[in-house]
Amino acid sequence: MQNFRNYYEILEVNRDASPGEIKQAYRRLARRYHPDLNPGDKGAEEQFKTIGEAYDVLSDENKRSQYDQFSHFWQQNGFRKTAKARSRSNPSTAVDYSEYRDFNRFVDQLLNRPGEIPRPQGKSVRVNNNSQAYRPGTRKTYAPGNPSRTTVKRERPRDIEARLTLPLEKAYIGGRERIRLEDGRSLEVEMPQGTIDGQRIRLKGQGIEGGDLYLKITVEPHPIFELQGIDVFCRVPLTPTEAILGGAVEVPTIDGLVRINVPPGVKPGQRLRLAEKGFPQGETRGDQLVEIAIAIPPIVSDEEKELYEKLRGLETFNPRSAMY
């Protein structure tokens, strides 16, 4: 029983966690242990794989249900006897847990990855590198009346889809990313520069039996920037004085800070365009849209307050004149 893995503890969630809570926990831990952020750390790499395995199971309703059933019996004394009795008492049960001699064999079958797979009379077939080995995309069948005789049927090429979530900065610069597929494979792919939210990237031949793999990209929300197609949007606050007088103001972009000239009398909600400061697309590049907001200082000094009082006595503009 030493190989049993409590996926709920691994993802640091309760057993009744919602799918959203499980997804949020996975993203947080995956960022912490991602190989790109822990170069050369084998422990972090193994933990990253374990987190991915836990998420593969708990994020799928059917797999999670089977795991919960299996883990319930696994932790009881006389596991094989209890699981077998359960299966016989409930013929509609999809899985006879007594066929699995240990937890690893159960997970291999659940995730449809190479390992030992159940065989009639509780026997199993060990996967190896010879021509009779089980591989993703093949299925072993047993001849009626002769369980010892097997044939291997190869599936047709099939396209599959996977999801990849990227921080906005990573989507902008591109580079290598590691993804984990449902069949247990882990691939390192070279992401192009300027990947946008919702984009589908085709990886030829990386599907099932020579089919294609399609990566659907999700760009994580950013605290400052918002991706609008290939344009980048951000909101920049100005003081009342800056808005009235205009002048040079530093503005953040995905390339770093730049100085722009704000025209005098700029209004709240007005947008300024920074050409070619967005995401690249072929030989062109999107723009950055800067929306102006007016920020009121939470605290003013006595000197500032005195000057504001003088200014109020000099003001001729009445913003409420149209209401009278």
PDB file of C-alpha atoms in Angstrom:
ATOM      1  CA  MET A   1       0.000   0.000   0.000  1.00  0.00           C
ATOM      2  CA  GLN A   2       2.979   2.288  -0.001  1.00  0.00           C
ATOM      3  CA  ASN A   3       2.241   3.586  -3.483  1.00  0.00           C
ATOM      4  CA  PHE A   4      -1.236   4.957  -2.713  1.00  0.00           C
ATOM      5  CA  ARG A   5      -1.436   8.682  -3.483  1.00  0.00           C
ATOM      6  CA  ASN A   6      -4.037  10.925  -1.913  1.00  0.00           C
ATOM      7  CA  TYR A   7      -4.750  13.298  -4.784  1.00  0.00           C
ATOM      8  CA  TYR A   8      -6.792  15.611  -2.575  1.00  0.00           C
ATOM      9  CA  GLU A   9      -3.840  16.128  -0.235  1.00  0.00           C
ATOM     10  CA  ILE A  10      -1.490  16.574  -3.205  1.00  0.00           C
ATOM     11  CA  LEU A  11      -3.655  19.419  -4.569  1.00  0.00           C
ATOM     12  CA  GLU A  12      -4.269  20.724  -1.016  1.00  0.00           C
ATOM     13  CA  VAL A  13      -8.074  20.628  -1.335  1.00  0.00           C
ATOM     14  CA  ASN A  14     -10.904  18.973   0.600  1.00  0.00           C
ATOM     15  CA  ARG A  15     -12.580  15.832  -0.716  1.00  0.00           C
ATOM     16  CA  ASP A  16     -15.753  17.827  -1.439  1.00  0.00           C
ATOM     17  CA  ALA A  17     -13.865  20.519  -3.377  1.00  0.00           C
ATOM     18  CA  SER A  18     -15.687  21.908  -6.411  1.00  0.00           C
ATOM     19  CA  PRO A  19     -14.227  21.617  -9.942  1.00  0.00           C
ATOM     20  CA  GLY A  20     -13.389  25.326  -9.798  1.00  0.00           C
ATOM     21  CA  GLU A  21     -11.486  24.920  -6.523  1.00  0.00           C
ATOM     22  CA  ILE A  22      -9.571  21.953  -7.930  1.00  0.00           C
ATOM     23  CA  LYS A  23      -8.632  23.896 -11.062  1.00  0.00           C
ATOM     24  CA  GLN A  24      -7.524  26.924  -9.027  1.00  0.00           C
ATOM     25  CA  ALA A  25      -5.390  24.746  -6.718  1.00  0.00           C
ATOM     26  CA  TYR A  26      -3.785  22.990  -9.699  1.00  0.00           C
ATOM     27  CA  ARG A  27      -2.846  26.281 -11.375  1.00  0.00           C
ATOM     28  CA  ARG A  28      -1.326  27.623  -8.154  1.00  0.00           C
ATOM     29  CA  LEU A  29       0.767  24.505  -7.498  1.00  0.00           C
ATOM     30  CA  ALA A  30       1.713  24.018 -11.153  1.00  0.00           C
ATOM     31  CA  ARG A  31       3.188  27.509 -11.233  1.00  0.00           C
ATOM     32  CA  ARG A  32       5.106  26.798  -8.016  1.00  0.00           C
ATOM     33  CA  TYR A  33       6.676  23.548  -9.249  1.00  0.00           C
ATOM     34  CA  HIS A  34       6.885  24.231 -12.995  1.00  0.00           C
ATOM     35  CA  PRO A  35      10.235  22.925 -14.392  1.00  0.00           C
ATOM     36  CA  ASP A  36      10.880  26.224 -16.156  1.00  0.00           C
ATOM     37  CA  LEU A  37      10.776  28.010 -12.797  1.00  0.00           C
ATOM     38  CA  ASN A  38      12.845  25.321 -11.025  1.00  0.00           C
ATOM     39  CA  PRO A  39      15.629  24.433 -13.489  1.00  0.00           C
ATOM     40  CA  GLY A  40      17.625  21.391 -12.438  1.00  0.00           C
ATOM     41  CA  ASP A  41      15.367  20.639  -9.437  1.00  0.00           C
ATOM     42  CA  LYS A  42      14.392  16.977  -9.882  1.00  0.00           C
ATOM     43  CA  GLY A  43      12.170  17.084  -6.795  1.00  0.00           C
ATOM     44  CA  ALA A  44      10.135  19.951  -8.231  1.00  0.00           C
ATOM     45  CA  GLU A  45       9.900  18.160 -11.589  1.00  0.00           C
ATOM     46  CA  GLU A  46       8.533  15.000  -9.936  1.00  0.00           C
ATOM     47  CA  GLN A  47       6.088  17.034  -7.862  1.00  0.00           C
ATOM     48  CA  PHE A  48       4.937  18.804 -11.041  1.00  0.00           C
ATOM     49  CA  LYS A  49       4.211  15.407 -12.639  1.00  0.00           C
ATOM     50  CA  THR A  50       2.365  14.213  -9.531  1.00  0.00           C
ATOM     51  CA  ILE A  51       0.266  17.387  -9.466  1.00  0.00           C
ATOM     52  CA  GLY A  52      -0.593  16.864 -13.137  1.00  0.00           C
ATOM     53  CA  GLU A  53      -1.617  13.265 -12.469  1.00  0.00           C
ATOM     54  CA  ALA A  54      -3.821  14.343  -9.549  1.00  0.00           C
ATOM     55  CA  TYR A  55      -5.488  17.012 -11.677  1.00  0.00           C
ATOM     56  CA  ASP A  56      -6.031  14.591 -14.579  1.00  0.00           C
ATOM     57  CA  VAL A  57      -8.058  12.390 -12.250  1.00  0.00           C
ATOM     58  CA  LEU A  58      -9.905  14.904 -10.057  1.00  0.00           C
ATOM     59  CA  SER A  59     -10.831  17.272 -12.906  1.00  0.00           C
ATOM     60  CA  ASP A  60     -12.715  14.498 -14.716  1.00  0.00           C
ATOM     61  CA  GLU A  61     -16.052  13.593 -13.131  1.00  0.00           C
ATOM     62  CA  ASN A  62     -15.951   9.904 -14.130  1.00  0.00           C
ATOM     63  CA  LYS A  63     -12.301   9.388 -13.183  1.00  0.00           C
ATOM     64  CA  ARG A  64     -12.826  11.159  -9.868  1.00  0.00           C
ATOM     65  CA  SER A  65     -15.797   8.922  -9.075  1.00  0.00           C
ATOM     66  CA  GLN A  66     -13.790   5.761  -9.791  1.00  0.00           C
ATOM     67  CA  TYR A  67     -10.839   7.080  -7.773  1.00  0.00           C
ATOM     68  CA  ASP A  68     -13.075   7.848  -4.779  1.00  0.00           C
ATOM     69  CA  GLN A  69     -14.535   4.335  -4.896  1.00  0.00           C
ATOM     70  CA  PHE A  70     -11.161   2.671  -5.300  1.00  0.00           C
ATOM     71  CA  SER A  71      -9.442   4.711  -2.575  1.00  0.00           C
ATOM     72  CA  HIS A  72     -12.310   3.893  -0.181  1.00  0.00           C
ATOM     73  CA  PHE A  73     -11.648   0.173  -0.510  1.00  0.00           C
ATOM     74  CA  TRP A  74      -7.874   0.527  -0.806  1.00  0.00           C
ATOM     75  CA  GLN A  75      -7.640   1.891   2.723  1.00  0.00           C
ATOM     76  CA  GLN A  76      -9.579  -1.004   4.230  1.00  0.00           C
ATOM     77  CA  ASN A  77      -8.060  -4.207   5.532  1.00  0.00           C
ATOM     78  CA  GLY A  78      -8.452  -7.116   3.138  1.00  0.00           C
ATOM     79  CA  PHE A  79      -8.631  -4.818   0.137  1.00  0.00           C
ATOM     80  CA  ARG A  80      -8.833  -7.456  -2.619  1.00  0.00           C
ATOM     81  CA  LYS A  81     -11.470  -9.488  -0.818  1.00  0.00           C
ATOM     82  CA  THR A  82     -13.606  -6.416  -0.043  1.00  0.00           C
ATOM     83  CA  ALA A  83     -13.361  -5.004  -3.574  1.00  0.00           C
ATOM     84  CA  LYS A  84     -14.229  -8.355  -5.155  1.00  0.00           C
ATOM     85  CA  ALA A  85     -17.245  -8.778  -2.888  1.00  0.00           C
ATOM     86  CA  ARG A  86     -18.399  -5.284  -3.835  1.00  0.00           C
ATOM     87  CA  SER A  87     -18.157  -6.108  -7.525  1.00  0.00           C
ATOM     88  CA  ARG A  88     -20.180  -9.315  -7.204  1.00  0.00           C
ATOM     89  CA  SER A  89     -22.856  -7.685  -5.075  1.00  0.00           C
ATOM     90  CA  ASN A  90     -23.310  -4.892  -7.610  1.00  0.00           C
ATOM     91  CA  PRO A  91     -23.058  -6.260 -11.178  1.00  0.00           C
ATOM     92  CA  SER A  92     -23.614  -2.773 -12.635  1.00  0.00           C
ATOM     93  CA  THR A  93     -20.297  -1.569 -11.221  1.00  0.00           C
ATOM     94  CA  ALA A  94     -18.133  -0.535 -14.186  1.00  0.00           C
ATOM     95  CA  VAL A  95     -14.849  -1.659 -12.651  1.00  0.00           C
ATOM     96  CA  ASP A  96     -13.946  -4.775 -10.680  1.00  0.00           C
ATOM     97  CA  TYR A  97     -11.386  -3.283  -8.300  1.00  0.00           C
ATOM     98  CA  SER A  98     -10.159  -6.713  -7.269  1.00  0.00           C
ATOM     99  CA  GLU A  99      -8.371  -6.976 -10.634  1.00  0.00           C
ATOM    100  CA  TYR A 100      -5.857  -4.356  -9.539  1.00  0.00           C
ATOM    101  CA  ARG A 101      -3.121  -5.709  -7.311  1.00  0.00           C
ATOM    102  CA  ASP A 102      -1.845  -2.267  -6.382  1.00  0.00           C
ATOM    103  CA  PHE A 103      -2.670   1.403  -6.808  1.00  0.00           C
ATOM    104  CA  ASN A 104      -0.283   2.045  -9.726  1.00  0.00           C
ATOM    105  CA  ARG A 105      -2.034  -0.528 -11.914  1.00  0.00           C
ATOM    106  CA  PHE A 106      -5.356   1.132 -11.208  1.00  0.00           C
ATOM    107  CA  VAL A 107      -4.025   4.611 -12.141  1.00  0.00           C
ATOM    108  CA  ASP A 108      -2.377   3.319 -15.329  1.00  0.00           C
ATOM    109  CA  GLN A 109      -5.706   1.939 -16.484  1.00  0.00           C
ATOM    110  CA  LEU A 110      -7.654   5.016 -15.328  1.00  0.00           C
ATOM    111  CA  LEU A 111      -5.381   7.370 -17.308  1.00  0.00           C
ATOM    112  CA  ASN A 112      -5.081   4.988 -20.256  1.00  0.00           C
ATOM    113  CA  ARG A 113      -1.306   4.969 -20.155  1.00  0.00           C
ATOM    114  CA  PRO A 114       1.292   2.196 -20.528  1.00  0.00           C
ATOM    115  CA  GLY A 115       1.488  -0.134 -17.559  1.00  0.00           C
ATOM    116  CA  GLU A 116      -0.179  -3.374 -16.527  1.00  0.00           C
ATOM    117  CA  ILE A 117      -3.746  -3.760 -17.753  1.00  0.00           C
ATOM    118  CA  PRO A 118      -6.351  -6.143 -16.330  1.00  0.00           C
ATOM    119  CA  ARG A 119      -6.748  -9.534 -17.962  1.00  0.00           C
ATOM    120  CA  PRO A 120      -9.370 -12.303 -17.424  1.00  0.00           C
ATOM    121  CA  GLN A 121      -9.007 -14.385 -14.240  1.00  0.00           C
ATOM    122  CA  GLY A 122      -7.288 -11.432 -12.529  1.00  0.00           C
ATOM    123  CA  LYS A 123      -4.068 -11.793 -14.554  1.00  0.00           C
ATOM    124  CA  SER A 124      -2.267  -8.911 -16.161  1.00  0.00           C
ATOM    125  CA  VAL A 125      -0.030  -8.151 -19.121  1.00  0.00           C
ATOM    126  CA  ARG A 126       3.128  -6.144 -18.440  1.00  0.00           C
ATOM    127  CA  VAL A 127       3.992  -3.551 -21.025  1.00  0.00           C
ATOM    128  CA  ASN A 128       7.514  -3.624 -22.419  1.00  0.00           C
ATOM    129  CA  ASN A 129       9.286  -2.666 -25.612  1.00  0.00           C
ATOM    130  CA  ASN A 130       8.659  -5.815 -27.670  1.00  0.00           C
ATOM    131  CA  SER A 131       6.247  -6.057 -30.555  1.00  0.00           C
ATOM    132  CA  GLN A 132       3.438  -7.426 -28.383  1.00  0.00           C
ATOM    133  CA  ALA A 133       3.579  -4.534 -25.917  1.00  0.00           C
ATOM    134  CA  TYR A 134       0.562  -2.384 -25.259  1.00  0.00           C
ATOM    135  CA  ARG A 135       0.960   1.138 -26.580  1.00  0.00           C
ATOM    136  CA  PRO A 136      -1.355   4.139 -26.635  1.00  0.00           C
ATOM    137  CA  GLY A 137      -3.468   3.759 -29.735  1.00  0.00           C
ATOM    138  CA  THR A 138      -3.515  -0.072 -29.579  1.00  0.00           C
ATOM    139  CA  ARG A 139      -5.937  -2.422 -27.856  1.00  0.00           C
ATOM    140  CA  LYS A 140      -5.312  -6.016 -26.741  1.00  0.00           C
ATOM    141  CA  THR A 141      -8.181  -8.438 -27.318  1.00  0.00           C
ATOM    142  CA  TYR A 142      -8.450 -12.056 -26.155  1.00  0.00           C
ATOM    143  CA  ALA A 143      -9.627 -14.816 -28.460  1.00  0.00           C
ATOM    144  CA  PRO A 144     -12.887 -16.447 -27.253  1.00  0.00           C
ATOM    145  CA  GLY A 145     -12.160 -19.691 -25.437  1.00  0.00           C
ATOM    146  CA  ASN A 146      -8.413 -19.089 -25.540  1.00  0.00           C
ATOM    147  CA  PRO A 147      -7.412 -16.304 -23.121  1.00  0.00           C
ATOM    148  CA  SER A 148      -3.717 -16.951 -23.710  1.00  0.00           C
ATOM    149  CA  ARG A 149      -3.973 -15.923 -27.347  1.00  0.00           C
ATOM    150  CA  THR A 150      -4.024 -12.182 -27.973  1.00  0.00           C
ATOM    151  CA  THR A 151      -4.232  -9.931 -30.978  1.00  0.00           C
ATOM    152  CA  VAL A 152      -3.328  -6.248 -31.214  1.00  0.00           C
ATOM    153  CA  LYS A 153      -5.698  -3.864 -32.964  1.00  0.00           C
ATOM    154  CA  ARG A 154      -4.349  -0.472 -33.893  1.00  0.00           C
ATOM    155  CA  GLU A 155      -6.619   2.538 -33.726  1.00  0.00           C
ATOM    156  CA  ARG A 156      -7.042   4.869 -36.654  1.00  0.00           C
ATOM    157  CA  PRO A 157      -5.246   8.214 -36.532  1.00  0.00           C
ATOM    158  CA  ARG A 158      -7.267  10.499 -34.304  1.00  0.00           C
ATOM    159  CA  ASP A 159      -6.944  14.228 -33.579  1.00  0.00           C
ATOM    160  CA  ILE A 160      -7.033  15.306 -29.954  1.00  0.00           C
ATOM    161  CA  GLU A 161      -7.291  18.645 -28.171  1.00  0.00           C
ATOM    162  CA  ALA A 162      -5.505  19.957 -25.097  1.00  0.00           C
ATOM    163  CA  ARG A 163      -5.662  23.245 -23.228  1.00  0.00           C
ATOM    164  CA  LEU A 164      -2.729  25.421 -22.275  1.00  0.00           C
ATOM    165  CA  THR A 165      -2.979  28.450 -20.003  1.00  0.00           C
ATOM    166  CA  LEU A 166      -0.269  31.103 -20.296  1.00  0.00           C
ATOM    167  CA  PRO A 167       0.534  34.299 -18.400  1.00  0.00           C
ATOM    168  CA  LEU A 168       0.167  37.334 -20.664  1.00  0.00           C
ATOM    169  CA  GLU A 169       3.909  38.036 -20.666  1.00  0.00           C
ATOM    170  CA  LYS A 170       4.680  34.429 -21.681  1.00  0.00           C
ATOM    171  CA  ALA A 171       2.075  34.569 -24.450  1.00  0.00           C
ATOM    172  CA  TYR A 172       3.741  37.734 -25.723  1.00  0.00           C
ATOM    173  CA  ILE A 173       7.360  36.520 -25.822  1.00  0.00           C
ATOM    174  CA  GLY A 174       6.667  32.855 -26.662  1.00  0.00           C
ATOM    175  CA  GLY A 175       9.169  30.132 -25.852  1.00  0.00           C
ATOM    176  CA  ARG A 176       9.167  26.577 -24.563  1.00  0.00           C
ATOM    177  CA  GLU A 177       6.225  25.230 -22.579  1.00  0.00           C
ATOM    178  CA  ARG A 178       5.637  21.762 -21.149  1.00  0.00           C
ATOM    179  CA  ILE A 179       2.177  20.231 -21.481  1.00  0.00           C
ATOM    180  CA  ARG A 180       0.720  17.028 -20.083  1.00  0.00           C
ATOM    181  CA  LEU A 181      -1.804  15.060 -22.131  1.00  0.00           C
ATOM    182  CA  GLU A 182      -4.644  12.827 -20.969  1.00  0.00           C
ATOM    183  CA  ASP A 183      -2.836   9.702 -22.161  1.00  0.00           C
ATOM    184  CA  GLY A 184       0.033  10.443 -19.749  1.00  0.00           C
ATOM    185  CA  ARG A 185       2.475  11.905 -22.266  1.00  0.00           C
ATOM    186  CA  SER A 186       4.434  15.044 -21.430  1.00  0.00           C
ATOM    187  CA  LEU A 187       5.462  17.221 -24.365  1.00  0.00           C
ATOM    188  CA  GLU A 188       7.688  20.268 -24.599  1.00  0.00           C
ATOM    189  CA  VAL A 189       6.498  22.627 -27.329  1.00  0.00           C
ATOM    190  CA  GLU A 190       7.928  25.830 -28.753  1.00  0.00           C
ATOM    191  CA  MET A 191       5.219  28.490 -28.486  1.00  0.00           C
ATOM    192  CA  PRO A 192       5.221  31.247 -31.121  1.00  0.00           C
ATOM    193  CA  GLN A 193       5.545  34.878 -30.125  1.00  0.00           C
ATOM    194  CA  GLY A 194       2.273  36.752 -29.729  1.00  0.00           C
ATOM    195  CA  THR A 195      -0.122  33.916 -28.863  1.00  0.00           C
ATOM    196  CA  ILE A 196      -3.598  35.339 -28.220  1.00  0.00           C
ATOM    197  CA  ASP A 197      -6.507  34.134 -26.112  1.00  0.00           C
ATOM    198  CA  GLY A 198      -8.621  31.464 -27.818  1.00  0.00           C
ATOM    199  CA  GLN A 199      -5.997  30.658 -30.450  1.00  0.00           C
ATOM    200  CA  ARG A 200      -5.699  27.020 -31.606  1.00  0.00           C
ATOM    201  CA  ILE A 201      -2.239  25.738 -32.477  1.00  0.00           C
ATOM    202  CA  ARG A 202      -1.833  22.568 -34.517  1.00  0.00           C
ATOM    203  CA  LEU A 203       0.949  20.125 -33.627  1.00  0.00           C
ATOM    204  CA  LYS A 204       1.156  17.716 -36.519  1.00  0.00           C
ATOM    205  CA  GLY A 205       1.470  14.022 -35.696  1.00  0.00           C
ATOM    206  CA  GLN A 206       1.220  14.465 -31.912  1.00  0.00           C
ATOM    207  CA  GLY A 207      -2.300  13.074 -31.608  1.00  0.00           C
ATOM    208  CA  ILE A 208      -3.371   9.420 -31.406  1.00  0.00           C
ATOM    209  CA  GLU A 209      -1.643   7.110 -33.900  1.00  0.00           C
ATOM    210  CA  GLY A 210      -0.282   9.930 -36.031  1.00  0.00           C
ATOM    211  CA  GLY A 211      -3.256  12.232 -35.713  1.00  0.00           C
ATOM    212  CA  ASP A 212      -2.793  15.903 -34.834  1.00  0.00           C
ATOM    213  CA  LEU A 213      -2.818  17.639 -31.486  1.00  0.00           C
ATOM    214  CA  TYR A 214      -4.631  20.964 -31.236  1.00  0.00           C
ATOM    215  CA  LEU A 215      -3.628  23.268 -28.390  1.00  0.00           C
ATOM    216  CA  LYS A 216      -6.313  25.716 -27.310  1.00  0.00           C
ATOM    217  CA  ILE A 217      -4.677  28.725 -25.659  1.00  0.00           C
ATOM    218  CA  THR A 218      -6.061  30.635 -22.702  1.00  0.00           C
ATOM    219  CA  VAL A 219      -4.259  33.818 -21.640  1.00  0.00           C
ATOM    220  CA  GLU A 220      -4.509  34.450 -17.891  1.00  0.00           C
ATOM    221  CA  PRO A 221      -6.039  37.745 -16.687  1.00  0.00           C
ATOM    222  CA  HIS A 222      -3.394  40.380 -15.957  1.00  0.00           C
ATOM    223  CA  PRO A 223      -3.630  42.985 -13.160  1.00  0.00           C
ATOM    224  CA  ILE A 224      -2.784  45.886 -15.524  1.00  0.00           C
ATOM    225  CA  PHE A 225      -3.193  44.824 -19.152  1.00  0.00           C
ATOM    226  CA  GLU A 226      -6.163  43.389 -21.019  1.00  0.00           C
ATOM    227  CA  LEU A 227      -5.767  41.667 -24.370  1.00  0.00           C
ATOM    228  CA  GLN A 228      -8.295  42.812 -26.992  1.00  0.00           C
ATOM    229  CA  GLY A 229      -7.471  40.810 -30.105  1.00  0.00           C
ATOM    230  CA  ILE A 230      -3.884  41.840 -30.824  1.00  0.00           C
ATOM    231  CA  ASP A 231      -4.303  45.217 -29.102  1.00  0.00           C
ATOM    232  CA  VAL A 232      -3.349  45.704 -25.446  1.00  0.00           C
ATOM    233  CA  PHE A 233      -5.646  47.820 -23.275  1.00  0.00           C
ATOM    234  CA  CYS A 234      -4.781  49.488 -19.970  1.00  0.00           C
ATOM    235  CA  ARG A 235      -6.266  52.225 -17.808  1.00  0.00           C
ATOM    236  CA  VAL A 236      -3.914  54.996 -16.607  1.00  0.00           C
ATOM    237  CA  PRO A 237      -4.912  57.320 -13.725  1.00  0.00           C
ATOM    238  CA  LEU A 238      -3.981  61.021 -13.755  1.00  0.00           C
ATOM    239  CA  THR A 239      -4.209  63.647 -11.044  1.00  0.00           C
ATOM    240  CA  PRO A 240      -6.647  66.516 -11.702  1.00  0.00           C
ATOM    241  CA  THR A 241      -3.681  68.802 -12.298  1.00  0.00           C
ATOM    242  CA  GLU A 242      -2.115  66.446 -14.856  1.00  0.00           C
ATOM    243  CA  ALA A 243      -5.433  66.136 -16.688  1.00  0.00           C
ATOM    244  CA  ILE A 244      -5.933  69.925 -16.838  1.00  0.00           C
ATOM    245  CA  LEU A 245      -2.385  70.944 -17.699  1.00  0.00           C
ATOM    246  CA  GLY A 246      -1.275  67.884 -19.690  1.00  0.00           C
ATOM    247  CA  GLY A 247       2.391  67.050 -20.123  1.00  0.00           C
ATOM    248  CA  ALA A 248       4.744  64.061 -20.060  1.00  0.00           C
ATOM    249  CA  VAL A 249       3.490  60.992 -18.163  1.00  0.00           C
ATOM    250  CA  GLU A 250       5.064  57.537 -17.769  1.00  0.00           C
ATOM    251  CA  VAL A 251       2.814  54.713 -18.975  1.00  0.00           C
ATOM    252  CA  PRO A 252       3.419  50.935 -18.554  1.00  0.00           C
ATOM    253  CA  THR A 253       3.558  48.757 -21.687  1.00  0.00           C
ATOM    254  CA  ILE A 254       4.439  45.071 -22.135  1.00  0.00           C
ATOM    255  CA  ASP A 255       7.866  46.289 -23.293  1.00  0.00           C
ATOM    256  CA  GLY A 256       8.377  48.455 -20.191  1.00  0.00           C
ATOM    257  CA  LEU A 257       7.670  52.072 -19.233  1.00  0.00           C
ATOM    258  CA  VAL A 258       7.358  54.705 -21.960  1.00  0.00           C
ATOM    259  CA  ARG A 259       6.793  58.471 -21.710  1.00  0.00           C
ATOM    260  CA  ILE A 260       3.839  59.966 -23.556  1.00  0.00           C
ATOM    261  CA  ASN A 261       2.583  63.531 -23.897  1.00  0.00           C
ATOM    262  CA  VAL A 262      -0.911  63.907 -22.479  1.00  0.00           C
ATOM    263  CA  PRO A 263      -2.821  66.746 -24.181  1.00  0.00           C
ATOM    264  CA  PRO A 264      -4.103  69.546 -21.892  1.00  0.00           C
ATOM    265  CA  GLY A 265      -7.706  69.110 -20.818  1.00  0.00           C
ATOM    266  CA  VAL A 266      -7.833  65.367 -21.405  1.00  0.00           C
ATOM    267  CA  LYS A 267     -11.144  63.868 -20.230  1.00  0.00           C
ATOM    268  CA  PRO A 268     -11.898  60.767 -18.141  1.00  0.00           C
ATOM    269  CA  GLY A 269     -12.577  57.803 -20.448  1.00  0.00           C
ATOM    270  CA  GLN A 270     -10.682  59.360 -23.344  1.00  0.00           C
ATOM    271  CA  ARG A 271      -8.391  56.904 -25.099  1.00  0.00           C
ATOM    272  CA  LEU A 272      -4.900  57.498 -26.423  1.00  0.00           C
ATOM    273  CA  ARG A 273      -3.300  55.098 -28.895  1.00  0.00           C
ATOM    274  CA  LEU A 274       0.325  53.936 -28.698  1.00  0.00           C
ATOM    275  CA  ALA A 275       1.162  52.589 -32.145  1.00  0.00           C
ATOM    276  CA  GLU A 276       2.740  49.114 -32.369  1.00  0.00           C
ATOM    277  CA  LYS A 277       2.835  48.479 -28.635  1.00  0.00           C
ATOM    278  CA  GLY A 278       0.482  45.485 -28.783  1.00  0.00           C
ATOM    279  CA  PHE A 279       0.938  41.831 -29.778  1.00  0.00           C
ATOM    280  CA  PRO A 280       2.792  40.859 -32.966  1.00  0.00           C
ATOM    281  CA  GLN A 281       0.882  39.294 -35.850  1.00  0.00           C
ATOM    282  CA  GLY A 282       3.027  38.289 -38.782  1.00  0.00           C
ATOM    283  CA  GLU A 283       4.979  41.327 -39.901  1.00  0.00           C
ATOM    284  CA  THR A 284       2.617  43.763 -38.147  1.00  0.00           C
ATOM    285  CA  ARG A 285       1.910  44.516 -34.531  1.00  0.00           C
ATOM    286  CA  GLY A 286      -1.139  45.659 -32.602  1.00  0.00           C
ATOM    287  CA  ASP A 287      -1.409  48.894 -30.648  1.00  0.00           C
ATOM    288  CA  GLN A 288      -1.805  49.775 -26.999  1.00  0.00           C
ATOM    289  CA  LEU A 289      -4.939  51.623 -25.988  1.00  0.00           C
ATOM    290  CA  VAL A 290      -4.548  53.881 -22.945  1.00  0.00           C
ATOM    291  CA  GLU A 291      -7.803  54.942 -21.267  1.00  0.00           C
ATOM    292  CA  ILE A 292      -7.562  58.006 -19.033  1.00  0.00           C
ATOM    293  CA  ALA A 293      -8.943  57.952 -15.497  1.00  0.00           C
ATOM    294  CA  ILE A 294      -8.907  60.806 -12.968  1.00  0.00           C
ATOM    295  CA  ALA A 295      -7.622  59.896  -9.514  1.00  0.00           C
ATOM    296  CA  ILE A 296      -8.432  62.024  -6.468  1.00  0.00           C
ATOM    297  CA  PRO A 297      -5.652  62.087  -3.845  1.00  0.00           C
ATOM    298  CA  PRO A 298      -6.839  60.407  -0.629  1.00  0.00           C
ATOM    299  CA  ILE A 299      -4.843  62.834   1.533  1.00  0.00           C
ATOM    300  CA  VAL A 300      -3.773  66.425   0.794  1.00  0.00           C
ATOM    301  CA  SER A 301      -1.339  68.567   2.746  1.00  0.00           C
ATOM    302  CA  ASP A 302      -2.352  71.845   4.344  1.00  0.00           C
ATOM    303  CA  GLU A 303      -0.465  73.726   1.653  1.00  0.00           C
ATOM    304  CA  GLU A 304      -2.223  71.816  -1.123  1.00  0.00           C
ATOM    305  CA  LYS A 305      -5.585  72.404   0.511  1.00  0.00           C
ATOM    306  CA  GLU A 306      -4.896  76.130   0.697  1.00  0.00           C
ATOM    307  CA  LEU A 307      -4.048  76.232  -3.001  1.00  0.00           C
ATOM    308  CA  TYR A 308      -7.193  74.252  -3.882  1.00  0.00           C
ATOM    309  CA  GLU A 309      -9.246  76.792  -1.901  1.00  0.00           C
ATOM    310  CA  LYS A 310      -7.681  79.657  -3.869  1.00  0.00           C
ATOM    311  CA  LEU A 311      -8.296  77.790  -7.138  1.00  0.00           C
ATOM    312  CA  ARG A 312     -11.965  77.264  -6.262  1.00  0.00           C
ATOM    313  CA  GLY A 313     -12.339  81.003  -5.819  1.00  0.00           C
ATOM    314  CA  LEU A 314     -10.848  81.594  -9.268  1.00  0.00           C
ATOM    315  CA  GLU A 315     -12.712  78.846 -11.207  1.00  0.00           C
ATOM    316  CA  THR A 316     -15.174  79.968 -13.880  1.00  0.00           C
ATOM    317  CA  PHE A 317     -16.134  76.495 -15.156  1.00  0.00           C
ATOM    318  CA  ASN A 318     -19.443  75.115 -13.864  1.00  0.00           C
ATOM    319  CA  PRO A 319     -19.900  71.445 -14.868  1.00  0.00           C
ATOM    320  CA  ARG A 320     -23.572  71.506 -13.716  1.00  0.00           C
ATOM    321  CA  SER A 321     -24.715  74.489 -15.785  1.00  0.00           C
ATOM    322  CA  ALA A 322     -26.606  72.310 -18.259  1.00  0.00           C
ATOM    323  CA  MET A 323     -28.710  70.893 -15.410  1.00  0.00           C
ATOM    324  CA  TYR A 324     -30.259  74.243 -14.380  1.00  0.00           C
TER     325      TYR A 324
END
